[in-house]
Amino acid sequence: MNILITGADQPLGRLLSEALGKKYNVHAVGRDDCDHRDIEAIGARCQGMDVLLHCDIFDAPFESDVSCLDWASRGTYVMMQAALLAGVARVIVASKLSLFDAYPDRFVIDETWQPQPDTHADSLAPYLAELTCREFARQGGLNALALRLGPLGHETGTKAEDVILAFEGALHLEMESHGYRWQVFHISSLPRFATGLAERVLQHPKEGH
């Protein structure tokens, strides 16, 4: 399996590049290597790839709010266009569980809940990336998934080993070959988020296992 990973110059991209590179043919790119808003640049990277892991929006710093939103929206749109044209079968986008910070802590949140990002660019960006991927999946031609994560490796976020297992599970998840080809999973080490769907479908382990 040939896998392209964006955001390879950031913690999540580096983690997945190293872990998945032991089993798969991984091609990793950082922001300085390839501008996702350039259809020719990202298109060349997508050639021959089976899966695209879009990790750049998860933890990459941006020089301004405008740059952040442009990269998340236009950048993801162009990247999805390139993936579709190159025949990439699946795109997995790394998103954030912080989309639910507006809800009271007493609620246990699963994938059916509506995200409520605030008005800051770094809160809107992952949701914009999600929505862009979802619309491409709705149009057909490829499958798309979003894995929503807490802070990487943090005791109140998502453990690194759980992240790796979830992404590898998403690589092999059987999805419909037609119709609505979009799925969202919550990957968390906190009881605030219900992870039963990921545990069943992606073989994501329960806390302590």
Coordinates of C-alpha atoms in Angstrom, one line a residue:
M1 CA 0.0 0.0 0.0
N2 CA 1.3 3.4 -1.0
I3 CA 0.5 6.1 1.5
L4 CA 1.1 9.9 1.3
I5 CA 1.2 11.7 4.6
T6 CA 1.0 15.5 4.8
G7 CA 2.3 17.4 7.8
A8 CA 5.3 15.2 8.1
D9 CA 7.2 18.2 9.7
Q10 CA 4.8 18.2 12.6
P11 CA 4.4 15.8 15.6
L12 CA 1.4 13.8 14.2
G13 CA 2.8 13.4 10.7
R14 CA 6.2 12.3 12.1
L15 CA 4.5 9.8 14.4
L16 CA 2.5 8.2 11.6
S17 CA 5.3 8.3 9.1
E18 CA 7.6 6.4 11.4
A19 CA 5.0 3.9 12.6
L20 CA 3.3 3.2 9.3
G21 CA 6.6 3.2 7.4
K22 CA 7.5 0.0 9.1
K23 CA 4.7 -1.8 7.2
Y24 CA 3.7 0.3 4.2
N25 CA 5.3 2.3 1.5
V26 CA 5.1 5.8 3.0
H27 CA 5.8 9.1 1.2
A28 CA 5.8 12.0 3.7
V29 CA 5.7 15.7 2.9
G30 CA 6.0 18.8 5.0
R31 CA 4.6 22.2 4.3
D32 CA 8.0 23.4 3.0
D33 CA 8.1 20.4 0.6
C34 CA 4.7 20.9 -1.0
D35 CA 2.1 23.7 -1.0
H36 CA -1.3 21.9 -1.0
R37 CA -2.9 24.9 -2.7
D38 CA -0.8 24.2 -5.8
I39 CA -2.7 21.6 -7.9
E40 CA 0.4 20.6 -9.9
A41 CA 2.6 20.3 -6.8
I42 CA 0.3 18.2 -4.7
G43 CA -1.0 16.3 -7.8
A44 CA 2.6 15.1 -8.5
R45 CA 2.8 13.8 -4.9
C46 CA -0.6 12.0 -5.2
Q47 CA 0.4 10.0 -8.3
G48 CA 0.6 6.3 -7.5
M49 CA -0.8 6.7 -4.0
D50 CA -3.5 4.5 -2.6
V51 CA -4.3 6.5 0.5
L52 CA -3.7 10.1 1.6
L53 CA -3.4 10.9 5.3
H54 CA -4.1 14.7 5.6
C55 CA -2.4 15.5 9.0
D56 CA -1.2 19.0 8.3
I57 CA -4.1 20.9 9.8
F58 CA -4.0 19.1 13.1
D59 CA -1.0 20.6 14.8
A60 CA 0.8 22.8 12.3
P61 CA 1.4 26.5 13.3
F62 CA 0.4 29.2 10.9
E63 CA 1.8 32.7 10.4
S64 CA -1.7 34.3 10.4
D65 CA -5.4 33.5 10.7
V66 CA -5.8 34.2 7.0
S67 CA -3.1 31.7 6.2
C68 CA -4.6 29.1 8.5
L69 CA -8.1 29.3 7.0
D70 CA -6.8 29.4 3.5
W71 CA -4.7 26.3 4.0
A72 CA -7.5 24.4 5.7
S73 CA -10.2 25.3 3.1
R74 CA -8.6 26.1 -0.3
G75 CA -5.6 23.9 0.5
T76 CA -7.8 20.9 1.4
Y77 CA -10.1 21.5 -1.6
V78 CA -7.2 21.5 -4.1
M79 CA -5.6 18.5 -2.4
M80 CA -8.8 16.6 -2.7
Q81 CA -9.1 17.5 -6.3
A82 CA -5.6 16.3 -6.9
A83 CA -6.2 13.0 -5.0
L84 CA -9.4 12.4 -7.1
L85 CA -7.6 13.1 -10.4
A86 CA -4.7 10.8 -9.4
G87 CA -7.0 7.9 -8.5
V88 CA -6.4 7.9 -4.7
A89 CA -8.9 5.6 -3.2
R90 CA -9.1 6.9 0.3
V91 CA -8.4 10.1 2.2
I92 CA -8.1 10.2 6.0
V93 CA -8.1 13.7 7.6
A94 CA -6.9 14.3 11.1
S95 CA -9.3 16.6 13.0
K96 CA -9.7 17.8 16.6
L97 CA -12.0 16.8 19.5
S98 CA -11.6 20.5 20.6
L99 CA -14.5 21.1 18.2
F100 CA -16.7 20.1 21.2
D101 CA -15.1 22.3 23.8
A102 CA -18.3 24.5 23.9
Y103 CA -20.3 21.6 25.4
P104 CA -20.4 21.2 29.2
D105 CA -18.0 18.7 30.6
R106 CA -20.8 16.5 32.0
F107 CA -21.9 15.4 28.5
V108 CA -20.5 12.3 27.0
I109 CA -20.1 13.1 23.3
D110 CA -20.1 10.6 20.4
E111 CA -19.8 11.0 16.6
T112 CA -23.5 12.0 16.2
W113 CA -23.0 15.3 18.0
Q114 CA -22.7 18.5 16.0
P115 CA -19.3 20.2 16.3
Q116 CA -19.4 23.8 17.6
P117 CA -16.1 25.5 16.7
D118 CA -15.6 29.0 18.0
T119 CA -14.7 31.9 15.8
H120 CA -10.9 31.6 16.1
A121 CA -9.1 30.3 13.0
D122 CA -7.4 27.4 14.7
S123 CA -10.8 26.2 15.9
L124 CA -12.5 26.6 12.5
A125 CA -9.7 25.1 10.4
P126 CA -10.1 21.4 11.3
Y127 CA -13.8 21.6 10.8
L128 CA -13.4 23.3 7.4
A129 CA -11.0 20.5 6.4
E130 CA -13.5 17.9 7.5
L131 CA -16.4 19.5 5.5
T132 CA -14.3 19.8 2.4
C133 CA -13.4 16.1 2.5
R134 CA -17.0 15.1 3.3
E135 CA -18.3 16.9 0.2
F136 CA -15.8 15.2 -2.1
A137 CA -16.8 11.8 -0.6
R138 CA -20.5 12.7 -1.2
Q139 CA -19.7 13.4 -4.9
G140 CA -18.1 9.9 -5.3
G141 CA -14.8 8.8 -6.6
L142 CA -13.1 8.2 -3.3
N143 CA -13.8 7.3 0.3
A144 CA -13.0 9.8 3.1
L145 CA -12.8 9.5 6.9
A146 CA -12.1 12.0 9.7
L147 CA -10.4 10.9 12.9
R148 CA -10.9 13.4 15.6
L149 CA -8.1 13.4 18.2
G150 CA -7.3 15.0 21.5
P151 CA -3.9 16.6 22.1
L152 CA -1.4 14.1 20.9
G153 CA 0.2 12.0 23.7
H154 CA -1.3 14.1 26.4
E155 CA -2.9 12.5 29.4
T156 CA -6.1 14.4 28.7
G157 CA -5.9 13.8 25.0
T158 CA -5.1 10.8 22.8
K159 CA -2.3 8.3 23.4
A160 CA 0.2 7.9 20.6
E161 CA -0.4 4.1 20.5
D162 CA -4.2 4.7 20.1
V163 CA -3.6 7.2 17.3
I164 CA -1.4 4.7 15.4
L165 CA -3.9 1.8 15.8
A166 CA -6.8 4.1 14.7
F167 CA -5.1 5.3 11.6
E168 CA -4.0 1.8 10.6
G169 CA -7.5 0.6 11.2
A170 CA -8.9 3.4 9.0
L171 CA -6.5 2.2 6.2
H172 CA -8.3 -1.1 6.0
L173 CA -11.9 -0.2 6.9
E174 CA -14.3 -1.6 4.4
M175 CA -16.6 1.1 3.0
E176 CA -19.3 1.1 0.4
S177 CA -18.1 1.3 -3.2
H178 CA -21.0 3.7 -4.0
G179 CA -23.3 6.1 -2.2
Y180 CA -22.4 8.0 0.9
R181 CA -18.7 7.2 1.6
W182 CA -17.9 9.3 4.6
Q183 CA -17.2 8.3 8.2
V184 CA -16.1 10.1 11.4
F185 CA -14.5 8.5 14.5
H186 CA -13.5 9.9 17.9
I187 CA -10.2 8.7 19.2
S188 CA -9.7 9.7 22.8
S189 CA -8.3 8.6 26.1
L190 CA -10.9 10.6 28.0
P191 CA -14.3 9.3 29.2
R192 CA -15.8 12.6 28.0
F193 CA -15.8 11.1 24.5
A194 CA -17.6 7.9 23.5
T195 CA -15.2 5.8 21.5
G196 CA -17.2 2.7 21.2
L197 CA -17.7 3.0 17.4
A198 CA -13.9 3.3 16.9
E199 CA -13.3 0.4 19.2
R200 CA -15.6 -1.8 17.3
V201 CA -14.9 -0.7 13.7
L202 CA -11.2 0.4 13.8
Q203 CA -10.2 -2.1 16.6
H204 CA -9.3 0.9 18.7
P205 CA -8.4 -0.3 22.2
K206 CA -10.3 0.7 25.4
E207 CA -8.4 2.6 28.0
G208 CA -6.0 0.3 29.8
H209 CA -6.0 -2.5 27.2

